XYZ file of C-alpha atoms in Angstrom:
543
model
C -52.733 48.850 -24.046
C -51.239 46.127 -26.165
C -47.953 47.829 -27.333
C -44.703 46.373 -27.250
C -41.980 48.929 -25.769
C -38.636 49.400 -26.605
C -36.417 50.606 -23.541
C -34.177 49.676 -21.112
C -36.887 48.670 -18.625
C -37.802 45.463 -17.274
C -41.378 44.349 -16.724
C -43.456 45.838 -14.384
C -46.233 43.591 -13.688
C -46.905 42.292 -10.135
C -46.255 38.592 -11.493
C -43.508 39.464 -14.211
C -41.179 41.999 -12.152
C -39.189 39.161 -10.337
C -38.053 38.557 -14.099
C -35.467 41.313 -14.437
C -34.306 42.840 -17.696
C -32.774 40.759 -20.724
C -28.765 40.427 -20.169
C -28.771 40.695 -24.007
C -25.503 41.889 -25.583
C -26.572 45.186 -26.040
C -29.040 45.663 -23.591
C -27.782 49.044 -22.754
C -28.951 50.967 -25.964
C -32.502 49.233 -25.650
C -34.458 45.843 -25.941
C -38.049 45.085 -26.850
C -40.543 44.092 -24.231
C -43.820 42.992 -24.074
C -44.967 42.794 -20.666
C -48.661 41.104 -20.599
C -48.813 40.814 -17.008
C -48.546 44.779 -16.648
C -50.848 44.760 -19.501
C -53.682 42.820 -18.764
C -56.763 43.723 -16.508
C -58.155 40.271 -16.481
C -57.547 36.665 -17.064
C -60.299 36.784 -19.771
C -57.690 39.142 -22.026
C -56.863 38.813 -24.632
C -53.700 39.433 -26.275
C -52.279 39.526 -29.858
C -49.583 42.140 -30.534
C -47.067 42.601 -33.405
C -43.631 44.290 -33.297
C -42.318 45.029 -37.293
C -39.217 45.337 -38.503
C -40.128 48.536 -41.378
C -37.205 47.670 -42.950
C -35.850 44.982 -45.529
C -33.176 42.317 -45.922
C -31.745 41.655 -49.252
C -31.457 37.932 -48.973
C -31.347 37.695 -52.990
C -27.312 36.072 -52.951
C -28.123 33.144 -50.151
C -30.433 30.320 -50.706
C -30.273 29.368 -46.784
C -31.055 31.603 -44.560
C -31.277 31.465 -40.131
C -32.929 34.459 -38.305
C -31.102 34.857 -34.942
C -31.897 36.771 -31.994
C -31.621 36.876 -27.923
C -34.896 36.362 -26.087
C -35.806 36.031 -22.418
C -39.511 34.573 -21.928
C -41.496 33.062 -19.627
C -44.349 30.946 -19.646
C -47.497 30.667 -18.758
C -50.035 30.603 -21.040
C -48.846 32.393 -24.249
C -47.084 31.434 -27.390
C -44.570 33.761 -28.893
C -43.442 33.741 -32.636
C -41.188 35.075 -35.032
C -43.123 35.920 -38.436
C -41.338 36.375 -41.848
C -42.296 37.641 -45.065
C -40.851 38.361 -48.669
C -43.997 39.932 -49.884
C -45.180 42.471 -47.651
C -46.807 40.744 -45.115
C -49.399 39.161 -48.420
C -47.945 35.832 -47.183
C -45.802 34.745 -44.177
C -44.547 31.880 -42.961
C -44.791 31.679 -38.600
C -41.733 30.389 -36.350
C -42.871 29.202 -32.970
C -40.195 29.646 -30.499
C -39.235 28.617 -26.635
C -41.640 25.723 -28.131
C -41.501 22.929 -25.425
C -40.879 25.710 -22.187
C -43.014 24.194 -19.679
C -45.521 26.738 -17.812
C -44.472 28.872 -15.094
C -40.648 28.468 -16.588
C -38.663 30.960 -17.092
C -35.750 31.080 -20.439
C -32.194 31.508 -20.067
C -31.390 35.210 -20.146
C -30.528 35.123 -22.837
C -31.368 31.944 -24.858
C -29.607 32.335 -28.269
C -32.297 31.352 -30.829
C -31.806 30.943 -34.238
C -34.316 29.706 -37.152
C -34.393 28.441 -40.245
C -36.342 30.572 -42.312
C -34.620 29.443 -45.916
C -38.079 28.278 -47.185
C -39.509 32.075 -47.137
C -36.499 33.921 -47.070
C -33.880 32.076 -49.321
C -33.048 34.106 -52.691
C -35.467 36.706 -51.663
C -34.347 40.605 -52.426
C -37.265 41.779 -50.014
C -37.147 39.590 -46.555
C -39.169 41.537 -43.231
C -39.509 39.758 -39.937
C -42.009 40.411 -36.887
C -42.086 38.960 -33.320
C -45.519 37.871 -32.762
C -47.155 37.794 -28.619
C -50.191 35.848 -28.300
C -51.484 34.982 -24.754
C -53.751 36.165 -22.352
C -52.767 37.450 -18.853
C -49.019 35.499 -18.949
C -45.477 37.263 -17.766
C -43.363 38.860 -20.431
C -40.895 38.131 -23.721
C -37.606 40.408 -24.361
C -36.049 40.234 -27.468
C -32.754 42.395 -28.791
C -30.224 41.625 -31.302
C -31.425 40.429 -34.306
C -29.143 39.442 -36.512
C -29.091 37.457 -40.828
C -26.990 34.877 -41.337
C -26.539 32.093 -43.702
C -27.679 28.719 -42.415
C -24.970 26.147 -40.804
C -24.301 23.398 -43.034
C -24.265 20.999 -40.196
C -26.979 22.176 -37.835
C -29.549 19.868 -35.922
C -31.446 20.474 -32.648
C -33.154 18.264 -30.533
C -36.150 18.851 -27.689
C -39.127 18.453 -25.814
C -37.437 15.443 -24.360
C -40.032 13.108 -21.703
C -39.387 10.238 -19.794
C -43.213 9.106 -19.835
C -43.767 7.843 -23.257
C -45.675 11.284 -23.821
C -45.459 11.258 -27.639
C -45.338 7.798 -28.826
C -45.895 4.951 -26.370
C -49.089 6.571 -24.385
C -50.447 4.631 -27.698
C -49.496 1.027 -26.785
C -50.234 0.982 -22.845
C -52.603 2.531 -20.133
C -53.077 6.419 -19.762
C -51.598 9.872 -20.759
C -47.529 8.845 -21.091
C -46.761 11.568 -18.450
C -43.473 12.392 -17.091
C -43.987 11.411 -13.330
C -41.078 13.683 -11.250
C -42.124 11.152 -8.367
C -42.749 7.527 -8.958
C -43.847 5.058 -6.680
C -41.211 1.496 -7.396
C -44.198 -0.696 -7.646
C -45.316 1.340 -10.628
C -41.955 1.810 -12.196
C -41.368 -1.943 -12.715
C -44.863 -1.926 -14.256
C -44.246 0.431 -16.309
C -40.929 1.235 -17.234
C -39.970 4.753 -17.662
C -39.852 5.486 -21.593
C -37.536 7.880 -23.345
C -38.623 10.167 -26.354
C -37.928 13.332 -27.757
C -38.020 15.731 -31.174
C -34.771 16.030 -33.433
C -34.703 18.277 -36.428
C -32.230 19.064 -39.261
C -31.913 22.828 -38.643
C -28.416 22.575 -41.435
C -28.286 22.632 -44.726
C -26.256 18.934 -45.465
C -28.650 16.111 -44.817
C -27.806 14.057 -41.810
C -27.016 10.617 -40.998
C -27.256 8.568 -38.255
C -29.716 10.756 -36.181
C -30.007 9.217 -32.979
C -31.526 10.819 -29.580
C -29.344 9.235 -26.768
C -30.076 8.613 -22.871
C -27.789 8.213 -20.066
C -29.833 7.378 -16.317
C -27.482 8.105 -13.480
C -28.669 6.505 -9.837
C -27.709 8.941 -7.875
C -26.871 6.812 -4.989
C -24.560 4.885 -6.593
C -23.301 6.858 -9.879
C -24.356 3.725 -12.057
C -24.943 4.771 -15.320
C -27.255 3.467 -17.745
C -26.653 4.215 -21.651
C -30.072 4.139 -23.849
C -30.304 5.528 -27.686
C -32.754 5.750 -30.638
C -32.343 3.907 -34.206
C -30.160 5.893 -36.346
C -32.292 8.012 -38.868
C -31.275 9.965 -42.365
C -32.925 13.185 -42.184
C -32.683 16.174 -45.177
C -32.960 20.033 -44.470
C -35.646 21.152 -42.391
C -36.780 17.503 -41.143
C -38.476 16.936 -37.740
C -39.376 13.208 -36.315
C -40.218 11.982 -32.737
C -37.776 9.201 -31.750
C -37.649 6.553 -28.664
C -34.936 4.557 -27.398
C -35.494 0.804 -28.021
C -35.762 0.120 -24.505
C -37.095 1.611 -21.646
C -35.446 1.630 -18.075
C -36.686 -0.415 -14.458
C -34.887 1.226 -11.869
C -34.204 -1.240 -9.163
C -34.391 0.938 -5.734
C -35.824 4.162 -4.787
C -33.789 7.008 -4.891
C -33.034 10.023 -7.242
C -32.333 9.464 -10.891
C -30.945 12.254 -13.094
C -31.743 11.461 -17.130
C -29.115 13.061 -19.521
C -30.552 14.178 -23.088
C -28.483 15.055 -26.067
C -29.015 14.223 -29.859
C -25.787 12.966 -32.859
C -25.274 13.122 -36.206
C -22.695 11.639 -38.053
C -21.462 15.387 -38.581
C -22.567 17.207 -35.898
C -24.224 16.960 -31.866
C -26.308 19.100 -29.228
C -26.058 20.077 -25.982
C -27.435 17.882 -23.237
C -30.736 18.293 -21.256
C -31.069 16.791 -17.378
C -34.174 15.594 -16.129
C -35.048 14.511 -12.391
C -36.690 11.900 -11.535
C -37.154 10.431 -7.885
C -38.659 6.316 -7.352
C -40.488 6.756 -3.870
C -42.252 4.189 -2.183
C -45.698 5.523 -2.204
C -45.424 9.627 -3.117
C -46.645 10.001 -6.836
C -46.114 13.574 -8.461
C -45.602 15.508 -11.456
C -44.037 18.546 -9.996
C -40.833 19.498 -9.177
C -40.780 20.309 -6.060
C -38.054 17.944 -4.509
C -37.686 19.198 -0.991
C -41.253 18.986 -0.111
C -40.697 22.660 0.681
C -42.674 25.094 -1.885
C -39.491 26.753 -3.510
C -39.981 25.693 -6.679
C -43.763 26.681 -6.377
C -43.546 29.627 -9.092
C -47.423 29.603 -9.841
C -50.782 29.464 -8.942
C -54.804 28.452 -9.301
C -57.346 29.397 -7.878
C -59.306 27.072 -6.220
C -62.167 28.321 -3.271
C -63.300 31.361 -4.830
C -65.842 34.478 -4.501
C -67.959 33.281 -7.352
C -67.432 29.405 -6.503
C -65.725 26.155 -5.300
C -63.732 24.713 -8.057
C -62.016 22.060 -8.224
C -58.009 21.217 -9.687
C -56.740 17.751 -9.925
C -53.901 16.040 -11.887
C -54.016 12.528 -13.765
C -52.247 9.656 -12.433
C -51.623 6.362 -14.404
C -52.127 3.645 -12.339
C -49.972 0.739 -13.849
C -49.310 -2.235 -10.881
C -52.926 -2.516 -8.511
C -52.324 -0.173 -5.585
C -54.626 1.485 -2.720
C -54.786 5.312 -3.035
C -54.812 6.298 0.653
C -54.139 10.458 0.949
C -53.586 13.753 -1.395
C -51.185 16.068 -0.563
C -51.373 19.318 -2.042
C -49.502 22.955 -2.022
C -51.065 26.109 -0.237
C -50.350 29.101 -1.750
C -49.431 31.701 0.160
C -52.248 33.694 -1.013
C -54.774 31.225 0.788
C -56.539 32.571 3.961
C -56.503 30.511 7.207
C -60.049 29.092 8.073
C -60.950 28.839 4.201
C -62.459 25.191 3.968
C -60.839 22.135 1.351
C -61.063 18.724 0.839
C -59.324 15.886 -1.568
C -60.683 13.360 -3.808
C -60.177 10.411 -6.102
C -61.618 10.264 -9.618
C -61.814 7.944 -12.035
C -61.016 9.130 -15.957
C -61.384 7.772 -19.429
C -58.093 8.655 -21.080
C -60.247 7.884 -24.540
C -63.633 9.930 -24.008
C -63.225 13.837 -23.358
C -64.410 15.720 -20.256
C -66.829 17.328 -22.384
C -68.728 14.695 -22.879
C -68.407 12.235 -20.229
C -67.121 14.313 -16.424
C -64.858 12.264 -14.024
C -66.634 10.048 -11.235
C -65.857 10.503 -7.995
C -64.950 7.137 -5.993
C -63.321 8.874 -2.571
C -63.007 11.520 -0.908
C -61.847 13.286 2.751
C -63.369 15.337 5.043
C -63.471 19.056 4.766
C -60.572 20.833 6.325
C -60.107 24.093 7.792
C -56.575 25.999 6.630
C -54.617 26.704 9.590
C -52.073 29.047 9.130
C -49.361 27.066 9.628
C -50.644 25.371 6.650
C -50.018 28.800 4.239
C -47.272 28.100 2.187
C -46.792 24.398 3.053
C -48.017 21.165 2.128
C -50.726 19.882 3.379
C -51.641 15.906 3.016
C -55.315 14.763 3.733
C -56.353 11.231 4.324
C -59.065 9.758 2.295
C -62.205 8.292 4.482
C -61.711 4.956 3.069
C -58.625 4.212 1.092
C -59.478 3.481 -2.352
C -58.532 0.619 -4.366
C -57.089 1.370 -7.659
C -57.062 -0.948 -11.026
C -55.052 -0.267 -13.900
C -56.162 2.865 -15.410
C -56.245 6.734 -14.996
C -57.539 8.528 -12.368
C -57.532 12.374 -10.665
C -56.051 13.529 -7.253
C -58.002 16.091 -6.843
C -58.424 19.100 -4.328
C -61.775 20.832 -3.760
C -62.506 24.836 -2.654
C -65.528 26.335 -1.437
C -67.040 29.475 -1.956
C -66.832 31.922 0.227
C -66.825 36.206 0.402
C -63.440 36.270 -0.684
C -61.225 34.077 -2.837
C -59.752 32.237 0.020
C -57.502 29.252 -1.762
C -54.961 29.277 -4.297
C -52.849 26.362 -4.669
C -49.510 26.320 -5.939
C -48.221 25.126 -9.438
C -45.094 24.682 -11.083
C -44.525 23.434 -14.870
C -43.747 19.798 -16.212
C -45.715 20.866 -20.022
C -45.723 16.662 -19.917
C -48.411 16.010 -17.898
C -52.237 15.991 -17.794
C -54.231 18.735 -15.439
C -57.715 19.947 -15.113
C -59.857 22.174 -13.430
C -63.502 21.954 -12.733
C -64.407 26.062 -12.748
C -67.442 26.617 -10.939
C -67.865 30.242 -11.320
C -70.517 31.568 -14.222
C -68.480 32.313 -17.273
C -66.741 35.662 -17.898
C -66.884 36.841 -21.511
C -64.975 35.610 -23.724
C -65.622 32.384 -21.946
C -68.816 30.678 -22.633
C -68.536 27.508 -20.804
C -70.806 26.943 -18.352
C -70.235 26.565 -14.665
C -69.111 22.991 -13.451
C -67.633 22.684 -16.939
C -64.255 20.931 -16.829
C -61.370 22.442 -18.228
C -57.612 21.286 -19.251
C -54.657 23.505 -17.957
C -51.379 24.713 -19.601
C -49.125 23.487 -16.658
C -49.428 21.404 -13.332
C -51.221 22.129 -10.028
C -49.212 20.838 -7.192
C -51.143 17.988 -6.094
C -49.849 14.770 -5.546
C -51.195 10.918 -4.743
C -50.273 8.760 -2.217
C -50.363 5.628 -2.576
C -50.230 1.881 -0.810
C -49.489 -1.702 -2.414
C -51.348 -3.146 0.278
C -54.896 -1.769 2.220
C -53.983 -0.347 5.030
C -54.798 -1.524 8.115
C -57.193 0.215 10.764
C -55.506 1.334 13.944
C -56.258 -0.425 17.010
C -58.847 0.174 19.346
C -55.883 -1.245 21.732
C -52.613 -2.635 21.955
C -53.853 -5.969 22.956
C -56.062 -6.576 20.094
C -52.420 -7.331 18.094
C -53.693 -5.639 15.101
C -50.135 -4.579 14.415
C -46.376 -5.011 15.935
C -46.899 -1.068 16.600
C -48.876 1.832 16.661
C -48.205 5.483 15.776
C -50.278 8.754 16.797
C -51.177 10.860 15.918
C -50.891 10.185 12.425
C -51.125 12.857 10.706
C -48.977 14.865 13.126
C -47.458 18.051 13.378
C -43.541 16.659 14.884
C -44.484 15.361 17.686
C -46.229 11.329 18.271
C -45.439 8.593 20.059
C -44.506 4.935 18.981
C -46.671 2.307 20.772
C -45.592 -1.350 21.044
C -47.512 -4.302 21.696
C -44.831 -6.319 23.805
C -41.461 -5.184 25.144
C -38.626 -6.080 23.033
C -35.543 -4.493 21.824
C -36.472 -2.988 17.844
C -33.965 -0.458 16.113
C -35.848 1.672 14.616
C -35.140 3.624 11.246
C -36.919 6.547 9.890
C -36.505 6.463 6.159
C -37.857 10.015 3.394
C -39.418 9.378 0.427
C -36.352 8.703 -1.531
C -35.843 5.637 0.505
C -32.662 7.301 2.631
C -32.486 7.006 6.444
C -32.819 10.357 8.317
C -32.888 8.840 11.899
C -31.652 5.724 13.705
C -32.344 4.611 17.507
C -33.294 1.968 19.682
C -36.952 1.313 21.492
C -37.605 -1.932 24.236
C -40.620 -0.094 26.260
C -44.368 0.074 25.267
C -44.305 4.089 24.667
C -41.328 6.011 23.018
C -42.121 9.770 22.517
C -40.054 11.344 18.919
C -40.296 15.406 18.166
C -39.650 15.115 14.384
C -40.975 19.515 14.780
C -37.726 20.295 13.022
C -37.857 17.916 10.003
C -39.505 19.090 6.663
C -43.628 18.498 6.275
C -44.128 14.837 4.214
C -44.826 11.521 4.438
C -42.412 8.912 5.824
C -41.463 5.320 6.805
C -40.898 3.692 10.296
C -39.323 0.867 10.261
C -39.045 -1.223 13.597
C -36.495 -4.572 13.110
C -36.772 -7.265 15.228
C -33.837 -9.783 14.644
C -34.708 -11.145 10.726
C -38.652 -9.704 10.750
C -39.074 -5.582 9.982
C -42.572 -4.219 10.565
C -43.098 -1.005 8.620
C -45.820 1.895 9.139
C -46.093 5.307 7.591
C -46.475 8.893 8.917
C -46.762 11.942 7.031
C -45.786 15.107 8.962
C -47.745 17.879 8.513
């Protein structure tokens, strides 16, 4: 049940069918597939299969040589290679490729690859290739194509691009380096966001001048800001990890779209866009923009038959801050009733979760699904909001066993980021760890922290007591909550999302205003009430 196929038919699998066959350029007379989601019975799989090329390629006239061929993947938790030989498979040398794809990301259809494979191949009378699958219960790879050719004398690529200091300044400050898709301000003029990324000399000619270069765009405004790398010499088949010399503060909240592309003296790449968004108080790593699920593509399991485990992702904590609520992604999969909760932890970026588990420092109550909540996000507040130092630390979202698996929440992929799960089911050959053990992941539950500069404030037992200029509830709320005042003025009042835009405008002067924001998308937002010069400012988060 590990065979690669060679048809016309796209994968099968209940996770993999959405993929479609490879638009290759000859898709019609047949393709290669390996579909491991139709393939696998269980997540424990696993998978290692082969598909040889019985012939060989006389490569005996051309010292530099590039394999090419049109691929559709997509990830999960696999890696797929292309394997060449000269001596019958004695010795090989092993191309990863799609190397960077974050999880639950799909290819272009088709991505064009091409390797250099002149260090095995080059001169050789007797050259024989394979594509190489090695995963465990993933989606699928299509390949077609294939095609020799001699290597470009002006070639270079350039990849896994980050914004987070992921490869080379996670060394010189606090935490992991990852690429945060959502960014509080506060922490962004902390910590600057950093720009890195991989170039290699995929030519023949050695190149000069090999710089990675950055261009920020604020979306608001179309301001762009220009960042680049030293220059570097590189020969044939060199790799390095470069960083611009600065990094970049953004000044206001808003989207940000980062533009990625690599020169030479003789030659340049095509250009990669990242998003980034500076929020107030929303920190993520996922991608999902809208607050609306559709770029969910994934998911783990989290209140199961066997046990109640828990997922969490890391958050570096640069500027003091109070962590005051988790918001997290319901799967569609997840049963109404089924019972969660959210927590803080505190990690040790330096000691591994094998030896020393994550303390937990706050928490919530436990929470009952509704169904309303299926397929939606879901925010729950802490007890206490927590008070957070420079440092690392989990948002984290707990299941509990039940029957049936109950939970699932949703995940999408940014491969630049740091993600566990705490599985709390006995192991399943071939896994040996034991239950409670905590475990990295491949790609990024959607779970995100929210966060506050300053403590928040208890509501009022009553208007009079002055606590604040105004009250909200109820807070969480479904739409639909009224505004309470303390005195009777005239305030215009602006309702701001997380990117810091206004959705709503209008005027309040008595004690109680009633607001149905039913129709507005599930997150959390700003109030802001203006009085003359002074602005009083209070959160909601719709659920």
């Amino acid at each position: 049940n590990q065979d690669w196929v060679i048809g016309t038919t796209a994968p099968s699998g209940g996770f993999s069918v959405g993929m479609g066959a490879i638009s290759s350029t000859s898709a019609a007379d047949g393709f290669a597939l390996f579909d491991s989601d139709a393939l696998a019975v269980s997540a424990q799989n696993t998978q290692d299969a082969t598909l040889t090329y019985k012939g060989v390629i006389d490569c005996s006239n051309i010292a530099y040589v590039n394999i090419n061929f049109e691929s559709y993947h997509r990830k999960f938790q696999d890696s797929v290679f292309v394997e060449v030989t000269n001596d019958g498979w004695l010795t090989y040398e092993r191309y990863e490729v799609h190397v960077g794809q974050a999880i639950n990301t799909s290819s272009s259809n088709p991505e064009n690859i091409s390797v250099n494979i002149s260090s095995v191949a080059g001169n050789q009378d007797s050259v024989t290739f394979r594509f190489r699958y090695e995963g465990q219960w993933d989606y699928a790879w299509m390949v077609d194509d294939v095609s020799f050719t001699e290597t470009p004398n002006n070639e270079i690529k350039f990849g896994e691009e980050t914004f987070g200091g992921w490869w080379i300044q996670y060394a010189n400050s606090i935490g992991f380096g990852s690429d945060f898709t959502a960014y509080p301000l506060a922490q962004a003029t902390a910590m600057p966001y950093r720009f890195e990324g991989v170039i290699s000399n995929t030519g023949v000619i050695t190149q000069n001048n090999f710089t990675m270069n950055v261009n920020v765009e604020e979306m608001s405004s179309g301001t762009v800001y220009p960042f680049s790398s030293n220059g570097l010499t590189l020969t044939s088949t060199q790799r390095d990890t470069v960083q611009t010399s600065n990094g970049f503060t953004p000044m206001s909240q808003g989207q940000y779209n980062i533009s990625f592309w690599a020169t030479s003296d003789s030659a340049i790449t095509d250009t990669v866009v990242k998003t980034t968004i500076v929020t107030d108080t929303v920190y993520a790593v996922d991608y999902d923009w809208n607050f609306d699920g559709a770029n969910a593509s994934g998911y783990y399991d989290l209140g199961r038959n066997c046990g109640g485990n828990i997922l969490a992702n890391t958050f570096d904590i640069f500027e003091a801050t109070y962590a005051t609520s988790i918001s997290f992604f319901v799967n569609d999969r997840s049963v109404a009733g089924a019972s969660v909760k959210v927590g803080v932890y505190e990690i040790d970026p330096a000691v591994s979760l094998n030896t020393s588990a994550p303390v937990l420092l706050a928490s919530s109550d436990p929470y009952e699904l509704k169904l309303q909540d299926i397929n939606s996000w879901v925010t729950l507040k802490l007890t206490t909001p927590l008070s957070l130092t420079p440092g690392s630390w989990l948002a984290a979202v707990q299941g509990f066993s039940s029957f049936t698996d109950t939970t699932f929440i949703g995940a999408n992929g940014n491969s630049n980021s740091v993600c566990y799960q705490q599985d709390n089911c006995p192991p399943t050959p071939p896994n040996t760890n034991p239950a409670g053990t905590w475990v990295s992941l491949n790609g990024s539950p959607m779970i995100r922290l929210n966060v506050s500069k300053n403590p928040p404030l208890p509501p009022p037992n009553s208007i009079e007591e002055g606590l604040r200029n105004f009250n909200i509830f109820p807070n969480p709320t479904n739409g639909y909550f009224t505004l309470e005042l303390d005195k009777i003025s005239n305030y215009d009042v602006f309702v701001k999302n997380m990117l810091g835009q206004t959705i709503y405008t209008t005027k309040v002067s008595s004690l109680k205003s009633d607001f149905d924001f039913s129709n507005y998308k599930k997150g959390v937002y700003t109030i802001e009430l203006k009085d003359n010069d002074i602005t009083y400012i209070e959160k909601i988060i719709l659920e």
